[in-house]
Coordinates of N, CA and C in Angstrom, one line a residue:
X591 N 29.6 -5.0 15.0 CA 29.3 -3.6 14.9 C 30.3 -2.9 13.9
X592 N 29.7 -1.9 13.2 CA 30.5 -1.2 12.2 C 31.3 -0.1 12.8
X593 N 30.9 0.4 14.0 CA 31.6 1.4 14.6 C 31.7 1.1 16.1
X594 N 32.7 1.7 16.7 CA 32.9 1.6 18.2 C 32.1 2.7 18.9
X595 N 31.3 2.4 19.8 CA 30.5 3.4 20.5 C 31.4 4.4 21.3
X596 N 31.1 5.6 21.4 CA 31.8 6.6 22.2 C 31.5 6.4 23.6
X597 N 32.6 6.1 24.4 CA 32.4 5.8 25.8 C 32.5 7.0 26.7
X598 N 33.2 8.0 26.3 CA 33.3 9.2 27.1 C 32.5 10.4 26.5
X599 N 31.7 11.0 27.3 CA 30.9 12.1 26.8 C 31.7 13.3 26.4
X600 N 33.0 13.4 26.8 CA 33.8 14.6 26.4 C 34.0 14.6 24.9
X601 N 34.2 13.4 24.3 CA 34.3 13.3 22.9 C 33.1 13.7 22.1
X602 N 31.9 13.3 22.7 CA 30.7 13.7 22.1 C 30.5 15.2 22.2
X603 N 30.8 15.8 23.4 CA 30.6 17.2 23.5 C 31.5 18.0 22.6
X604 N 32.6 17.5 22.2 CA 33.5 18.1 21.2 C 32.9 18.2 19.8
X605 N 32.0 17.2 19.5 CA 31.3 17.1 18.2 C 30.3 18.2 18.1
X606 N 29.7 18.6 19.2 CA 28.5 19.6 19.1 C 28.9 20.9 18.4
X607 N 30.0 21.6 18.9 CA 30.3 22.8 18.2 C 30.7 22.6 16.7
X608 N 31.4 21.5 16.4 CA 31.8 21.2 15.1 C 30.6 21.0 14.2
X609 N 29.6 20.3 14.6 CA 28.4 20.0 13.9 C 27.6 21.3 13.7
X610 N 27.6 22.1 14.8 CA 26.9 23.4 14.7 C 27.4 24.3 13.6
X611 N 28.8 24.4 13.6 CA 29.4 25.3 12.6 C 29.2 24.7 11.2
X612 N 29.3 23.4 11.1 CA 29.0 22.7 9.8 C 27.6 23.0 9.3
X613 N 26.6 23.0 10.2 CA 25.3 23.3 9.9 C 25.1 24.7 9.4
X614 N 25.8 25.6 10.0 CA 25.7 27.0 9.7 C 26.4 27.4 8.3
X615 N 27.5 26.8 8.0 CA 28.2 27.2 6.8 C 27.8 26.3 5.6
X616 N 27.1 25.2 5.8 CA 26.8 24.4 4.6 C 25.3 24.6 4.3
X617 N 25.0 24.6 3.0 CA 23.6 24.7 2.6 C 23.5 24.8 1.1
X618 N 22.4 25.2 0.6 CA 22.2 25.2 -0.9 C 22.9 26.4 -1.5
X619 N 23.0 27.5 -0.8 CA 23.8 28.6 -1.3 C 25.1 28.6 -0.6
X620 N 26.2 28.5 -1.4 CA 27.5 28.5 -0.7 C 27.9 29.9 -0.1
X621 N 28.6 29.8 1.0 CA 29.0 31.1 1.6 C 30.5 31.1 1.6
X622 N 31.0 32.3 1.5 CA 32.5 32.5 1.5 C 32.9 32.8 2.9
X623 N 33.8 31.9 3.4 CA 34.3 32.0 4.8 C 34.9 33.4 5.1
X624 N 35.6 34.0 4.2 CA 36.2 35.3 4.4 C 35.2 36.4 4.5
X625 N 34.0 36.2 4.0 CA 32.9 37.3 4.0 C 31.9 37.1 5.1
X626 N 32.0 36.1 5.9 CA 31.0 35.8 6.9 C 30.9 36.9 7.9
X627 N 32.0 37.5 8.3 CA 32.0 38.5 9.3 C 32.1 39.9 8.7
X628 N 32.0 40.0 7.4 CA 32.0 41.3 6.7 C 30.5 41.8 6.7
X629 N 30.3 42.8 7.5 CA 28.9 43.3 7.6 C 28.4 43.8 6.3
X630 N 27.2 43.4 5.9 CA 26.5 43.8 4.7 C 26.8 42.8 3.5
X631 N 27.7 41.9 3.7 CA 27.9 41.0 2.6 C 26.8 39.9 2.5
X632 N 26.7 39.3 1.4 CA 25.6 38.3 1.2 C 25.9 37.1 2.1
X633 N 27.1 36.7 2.3 CA 27.5 35.5 3.1 C 27.1 35.9 4.6
X634 N 27.4 37.1 5.0 CA 27.0 37.5 6.4 C 25.5 37.4 6.6
X635 N 24.7 37.9 5.7 CA 23.3 37.9 5.8 C 22.8 36.4 5.8
X636 N 23.3 35.6 4.9 CA 22.9 34.2 4.9 C 23.1 33.5 6.2
X637 N 24.3 33.7 6.7 CA 24.7 33.0 7.9 C 23.9 33.5 9.1
X638 N 23.9 34.8 9.3 CA 23.4 35.4 10.6 C 21.9 35.7 10.6
X639 N 21.3 35.8 9.4 CA 19.9 36.1 9.4 C 19.1 34.8 9.1
X640 N 19.7 33.8 8.5 CA 18.9 32.6 8.1 C 19.5 31.3 8.8
X641 N 20.7 31.0 8.5 CA 21.2 29.7 8.9 C 21.5 29.6 10.4
X642 N 22.1 30.6 11.0 CA 22.4 30.5 12.4 C 21.2 30.4 13.3
X643 N 20.2 31.3 13.1 CA 18.9 31.1 13.9 C 18.3 29.8 13.7
X644 N 18.3 29.3 12.5 CA 17.6 28.0 12.3 C 18.3 26.8 12.9
X645 N 19.7 26.8 12.8 CA 20.5 25.8 13.4 C 20.3 25.9 14.9
X646 N 20.3 27.1 15.5 CA 20.2 27.3 16.9 C 18.8 26.7 17.3
X647 N 17.7 27.0 16.6 CA 16.4 26.5 16.9 C 16.4 25.0 16.8
X648 N 17.0 24.4 15.8 CA 17.1 22.9 15.7 C 17.8 22.3 16.9
X649 N 18.9 23.0 17.3 CA 19.7 22.5 18.4 C 18.8 22.6 19.7
X650 N 18.1 23.7 19.9 CA 17.2 23.8 21.0 C 16.1 22.8 21.1
X651 N 15.5 22.5 19.9 CA 14.5 21.5 19.8 C 15.0 20.1 20.1
X652 N 16.2 19.8 19.6 CA 16.8 18.5 19.9 C 17.2 18.3 21.3
X653 N 17.7 19.4 21.9 CA 18.0 19.3 23.4 C 16.8 19.2 24.2
X654 N 15.7 19.9 23.9 CA 14.5 19.7 24.6 C 13.9 18.3 24.5
X655 N 13.9 17.7 23.3 CA 13.4 16.4 23.1 C 14.3 15.4 23.8
X656 N 15.6 15.5 23.9 CA 16.4 14.6 24.6 C 16.1 14.7 26.1
X657 N 15.9 15.9 26.6 CA 15.6 16.1 28.0 C 14.2 15.5 28.3
X658 N 13.3 15.7 27.5 CA 12.0 15.1 27.7 C 12.1 13.5 27.7
X659 N 12.9 13.0 26.8 CA 13.1 11.5 26.9 C 13.7 11.0 28.2
X660 N 14.7 11.8 28.7 CA 15.3 11.4 29.9 C 14.3 11.5 31.1
X661 N 13.5 12.5 31.1 CA 12.5 12.7 32.1 C 11.5 11.6 32.1
X662 N 11.0 11.2 30.9 CA 10.1 10.1 30.8 C 10.7 8.8 31.3
X663 N 11.9 8.5 30.9 CA 12.6 7.3 31.4 C 12.7 7.3 32.9
X664 N 13.0 8.4 33.5 CA 13.2 8.5 34.9 C 11.8 8.4 35.6
X665 N 10.8 9.1 35.1 CA 9.5 9.2 35.7 C 8.8 7.8 35.7
X666 N 8.9 7.1 34.5 CA 8.2 5.8 34.4 C 9.1 4.6 34.7
X667 N 10.4 4.9 35.0 CA 11.3 3.8 35.4 C 11.4 2.8 34.3
X668 N 11.5 3.2 33.1 CA 11.5 2.3 31.9 C 12.4 2.9 30.8
X669 N 13.4 2.2 30.3 CA 14.3 2.8 29.3 C 13.6 2.9 27.9
X670 N 12.4 2.3 27.8 CA 11.7 2.4 26.5 C 10.7 3.6 26.4
X671 N 10.5 4.3 27.6 CA 9.6 5.3 27.6 C 10.1 6.5 26.8
X672 N 9.3 7.0 25.9 CA 9.5 8.2 25.1 C 8.2 8.7 24.5
X673 N 8.2 9.9 24.0 CA 6.9 10.6 23.6 C 6.1 9.8 22.6
X674 N 6.7 9.1 21.7 CA 5.9 8.4 20.7 C 5.4 7.1 21.3
X675 N 6.1 6.4 22.1 CA 5.7 5.1 22.6 C 4.5 5.4 23.6
X676 N 4.6 6.5 24.4 CA 3.6 6.8 25.4 C 2.4 7.5 24.8
X677 N 2.4 7.9 23.6 CA 1.3 8.5 22.9 C 1.2 10.0 23.1
X678 N 2.2 10.6 23.8 CA 2.1 12.0 24.0 C 2.3 12.8 22.7
X679 N 3.2 12.3 21.9 CA 3.4 13.0 20.6 C 2.2 13.1 19.7
X680 N 1.5 12.0 19.6 CA 0.3 12.1 18.8 C -0.9 12.9 19.4
X681 N -1.0 12.9 20.7 CA -2.0 13.7 21.4 C -1.7 15.2 21.3
X682 N -0.4 15.6 21.4 CA 0.0 17.0 21.3 C -0.2 17.4 19.9
X683 N 0.1 16.6 18.9 CA -0.1 17.0 17.5 C -1.5 17.1 17.2
X684 N -2.4 16.2 17.7 CA -3.8 16.3 17.4 C -4.4 17.5 18.0
X685 N -3.9 17.9 19.3 CA -4.4 19.1 19.9 C -4.0 20.3 19.1
X686 N -2.8 20.4 18.6 CA -2.3 21.5 17.8 C -3.0 21.6 16.5
X687 N -3.3 20.5 15.8 CA -4.0 20.5 14.6 C -5.4 20.9 14.8
X688 N -6.0 20.5 15.9 CA -7.4 20.9 16.2 C -7.5 22.4 16.4
X689 N -6.5 22.9 17.2 CA -6.4 24.3 17.4 C -6.2 25.1 16.1
X690 N -5.4 24.6 15.2 CA -5.2 25.3 14.0 C -6.5 25.3 13.1
X691 N -7.2 24.2 13.0 CA -8.3 24.0 12.2 C -9.5 24.7 12.8
X692 N -9.8 24.6 14.1 CA -11.0 25.1 14.7 C -10.9 26.6 15.0
X693 N -9.7 27.1 15.4 CA -9.6 28.5 15.8 C -8.9 29.4 14.9
X694 N -8.1 28.8 14.0 CA -7.3 29.5 12.9 C -6.6 30.7 13.5
X695 N -5.9 30.5 14.7 CA -5.1 31.6 15.3 C -3.7 31.1 15.5
X696 N -2.8 32.0 15.9 CA -1.5 31.6 16.1 C -1.3 31.0 17.5
X697 N -2.0 31.5 18.5 CA -1.8 31.0 19.8 C -2.5 29.7 20.2
X698 N -3.7 29.4 19.5 CA -4.5 28.3 19.9 C -3.7 26.9 19.7
X699 N -3.0 26.7 18.6 CA -2.4 25.4 18.4 C -1.4 25.0 19.5
X700 N -0.5 25.9 19.9 CA 0.4 25.5 21.0 C -0.3 25.3 22.3
X701 N -1.3 26.1 22.6 CA -2.0 26.0 23.9 C -2.8 24.7 23.9
X702 N -3.5 24.4 22.9 CA -4.3 23.1 22.8 C -3.4 21.9 22.8
X703 N -2.3 22.0 22.1 CA -1.4 20.8 22.1 C -0.8 20.6 23.5
X704 N -0.4 21.7 24.1 CA 0.2 21.6 25.5 C -0.8 21.1 26.5
X705 N -2.0 21.6 26.4 CA -3.1 21.1 27.3 C -3.4 19.7 27.1
X706 N -3.5 19.2 25.9 CA -3.8 17.8 25.6 C -2.6 16.9 26.1
X707 N -1.4 17.4 25.9 CA -0.3 16.6 26.4 C -0.2 16.5 27.9
X708 N -0.6 17.6 28.6 CA -0.6 17.6 30.1 C -1.6 16.7 30.6
X709 N -2.8 16.7 30.0 CA -3.9 15.8 30.4 C -3.4 14.3 30.3
X710 N -2.8 14.0 29.1 CA -2.4 12.6 28.9 C -1.3 12.2 29.9
X711 N -0.4 13.2 30.2 CA 0.7 12.9 31.1 C 0.1 12.6 32.5
X712 N -0.9 13.4 32.9 CA -1.5 13.2 34.2 C -2.1 11.8 34.3
X713 N -2.8 11.4 33.2 CA -3.4 10.0 33.1 C -2.3 9.0 33.2
X714 N -1.2 9.1 32.5 CA -0.1 8.2 32.5 C 0.6 8.1 33.9
X715 N 0.8 9.2 34.5 CA 1.3 9.2 35.9 C 0.4 8.5 36.9
X716 N -0.9 8.8 36.7 CA -1.9 8.1 37.6 C -1.9 6.6 37.4
X717 N -1.8 6.1 36.1 CA -1.8 4.7 35.8 C -0.5 4.1 36.4
X718 N 0.6 4.8 36.2 CA 1.9 4.4 36.7 C 1.9 4.3 38.3
X719 N 1.3 5.2 38.9 CA 1.3 5.2 40.4 C 0.5 4.2 41.0
X720 N -0.4 3.6 40.3 CA -1.3 2.5 40.8 C -0.6 1.2 41.0
X721 N 0.6 1.1 40.7 CA 1.3 -0.2 40.8 C 1.1 -1.1 39.6
X722 N 1.6 -2.3 39.8 CA 1.4 -3.2 38.6 C 2.7 -3.2 37.8
X723 N 2.7 -4.0 36.7 CA 3.9 -4.0 35.9 C 4.1 -2.7 35.1
X724 N 5.3 -2.3 34.9 CA 5.6 -1.0 34.2 C 5.2 -1.2 32.7
X725 N 5.1 -2.4 32.2 CA 4.7 -2.5 30.8 C 3.2 -2.1 30.5
X726 N 2.4 -2.0 31.6 CA 1.1 -1.6 31.4 C 1.0 -0.1 30.9
X727 N 1.9 0.7 31.4 CA 1.9 2.1 31.0 C 2.3 2.2 29.5
X728 N 3.3 1.4 29.2 CA 3.8 1.4 27.8 C 2.7 0.9 26.8
X729 N 2.0 -0.1 27.2 CA 0.9 -0.7 26.4 C -0.3 0.3 26.2
X730 N -0.6 1.0 27.4 CA -1.6 2.0 27.3 C -1.2 3.1 26.4
X731 N 0.0 3.6 26.5 CA 0.5 4.7 25.7 C 0.6 4.3 24.2
X732 N 1.0 3.1 23.9 CA 1.0 2.7 22.5 C -0.5 2.6 22.0
X733 N -1.4 2.2 22.8 CA -2.8 2.2 22.3 C -3.3 3.6 22.1
X734 N -2.9 4.5 23.0 CA -3.3 6.0 22.8 C -2.7 6.5 21.5
X735 N -1.4 6.1 21.3 CA -0.7 6.6 20.1 C -1.4 6.2 18.9
X736 N -1.8 4.9 18.8 CA -2.5 4.4 17.6 C -3.9 5.1 17.4
X737 N -4.6 5.3 18.4 CA -6.0 5.9 18.3 C -5.8 7.3 17.9
X738 N -5.0 8.1 18.6 CA -4.9 9.5 18.3 C -4.2 9.8 17.0
X739 N -3.3 9.0 16.6 CA -2.7 9.1 15.3 C -3.7 8.9 14.2
X740 N -4.5 7.9 14.4 CA -5.6 7.7 13.4 C -6.6 8.8 13.4
X741 N -7.0 9.4 14.5 CA -7.9 10.5 14.5 C -7.2 11.7 13.9
X742 N -5.9 11.9 14.1 CA -5.2 13.0 13.5 C -5.2 12.9 12.0
X743 N -4.9 11.8 11.5 CA -4.8 11.6 10.0 C -6.2 11.7 9.4
X744 N -7.2 11.2 10.1 CA -8.6 11.3 9.6 C -9.0 12.8 9.6
X745 N -8.7 13.5 10.6 CA -9.0 14.9 10.6 C -8.3 15.7 9.5
X746 N -7.0 15.4 9.3 CA -6.2 16.1 8.3 C -6.7 15.7 6.9
X747 N -7.1 14.5 6.7 CA -7.6 14.1 5.4 C -8.9 14.7 5.0
X748 N -9.8 15.0 6.0 CA -11.1 15.6 5.8 C -11.1 17.1 5.8
X749 N -10.0 17.7 6.0 CA -10.0 19.2 6.1 C -9.9 19.8 4.7
X750 N -10.1 21.1 4.7 CA -9.8 21.9 3.4 C -8.3 21.9 3.2
X751 N -7.9 22.2 2.0 CA -6.5 22.1 1.7 C -5.7 23.1 2.5
X752 N -6.3 24.3 2.8 CA -5.5 25.4 3.5 C -5.5 25.2 5.0
X753 N -6.5 24.4 5.5 CA -6.5 24.3 7.0 C -5.7 23.0 7.4
X754 N -5.0 23.2 8.5 CA -4.2 22.1 9.0 C -2.9 21.8 8.3
X755 N -2.6 22.6 7.3 CA -1.3 22.3 6.6 C -0.1 22.6 7.4
X756 N -0.2 23.6 8.3 CA 0.9 23.9 9.2 C 1.2 22.7 10.2
X757 N 0.1 22.1 10.7 CA 0.3 21.0 11.6 C 0.8 19.8 10.9
X758 N 0.4 19.6 9.6 CA 1.0 18.5 8.8 C 2.5 18.7 8.6
X759 N 2.8 19.9 8.2 CA 4.3 20.2 8.0 C 5.0 20.0 9.3
X760 N 4.4 20.4 10.4 CA 5.1 20.3 11.7 C 5.3 18.8 12.0
X761 N 4.3 18.0 11.7 CA 4.3 16.5 12.0 C 5.4 15.9 11.2
X762 N 5.7 16.4 10.0 CA 6.8 15.8 9.1 C 8.1 16.4 9.5
X763 N 8.2 17.3 10.4 CA 9.5 17.8 10.9 C 10.0 19.1 10.3
X764 N 9.1 19.8 9.7 CA 9.6 21.1 9.1 C 9.9 22.1 10.2
X765 N 11.0 22.7 10.0 CA 11.5 23.7 11.0 C 11.2 25.1 10.4
X766 N 10.7 26.0 11.2 CA 10.4 27.4 10.8 C 11.7 28.2 10.6
X767 N 11.6 29.3 10.0 CA 12.7 30.3 9.8 C 12.5 31.3 10.9
X768 N 13.2 31.1 12.0 CA 13.0 32.1 13.1 C 13.9 33.3 13.0
X769 N 13.5 34.3 13.7 CA 14.4 35.5 13.8 C 15.5 35.1 14.8
X770 N 16.6 35.8 14.8 CA 17.6 35.6 15.8 C 17.1 35.7 17.3
X771 N 16.2 36.6 17.5 CA 15.6 36.8 18.9 C 14.8 35.6 19.2
X772 N 14.0 35.1 18.3 CA 13.2 33.9 18.6 C 14.0 32.7 18.9
X773 N 15.1 32.5 18.1 CA 16.0 31.4 18.3 C 16.7 31.4 19.7
X774 N 17.1 32.6 20.1 CA 17.8 32.7 21.4 C 16.8 32.5 22.5
X775 N 15.6 33.0 22.3 CA 14.6 32.9 23.4 C 14.2 31.4 23.5
X776 N 14.1 30.7 22.4 CA 13.8 29.2 22.5 C 14.9 28.5 23.2
X777 N 16.2 28.8 22.9 CA 17.3 28.2 23.5 C 17.3 28.4 25.0
X778 N 17.0 29.7 25.5 CA 16.9 30.0 26.9 C 15.8 29.2 27.6
X779 N 14.6 29.1 26.9 CA 13.5 28.4 27.5 C 13.9 26.9 27.6

C-alpha cells in the first residue's frame, strides 16, 4: 500500500473542517483572506454568496449519500450494497429525467425520481425478505441498473436538445448554485 489507512475516526473528523475551508477559499477567482469578512468586498461576496453555499450543499449531498450507503448495507446485510449496485440510482435518475421531459416543471422530476426509487426499494426489500442467498438481491439490482440505465440513455438520446439537459447534467454530477438558505435547509434535511 502507498498509504497507511486512518484507524481512528478522530483524525478523519479533523480533516472535515480543513477540507471545508479549503473548498471555500480556493477556486478560479482568488480571494484575499483579509477581505473575506469585510462586508461589501468582492472576496466577501465570492465566499458567502457563491462558494460557502455550494460547498455546504456538496457536503450535505456527500453526507446523505454515505448515510444511504450505510443504511443499504445494514438493510440488506451485505457490504457491497449501494445505490448503483442495487439499481436505485438509475431508477431515480430515469424517473427524474422522465419528469423533466414529460411535465417540464420544477417539482415533477424530484417527485417522480423519489417515487420510482421507493417502488424499487420496496421490491428489493420484498426480494430480500423472501430468504435465499443475499447475492440474489445484488444480482437483481445489477440487472435493474443495466436495464434502466439503458432506458435512460435511450430516452436522453431521443429527446430534443433542450429537454432532459438538466437530468443529464445531474447524472454527470453537476452541482447547482444554491442560495445560502437553500444550502442550510438541505444540510438540516
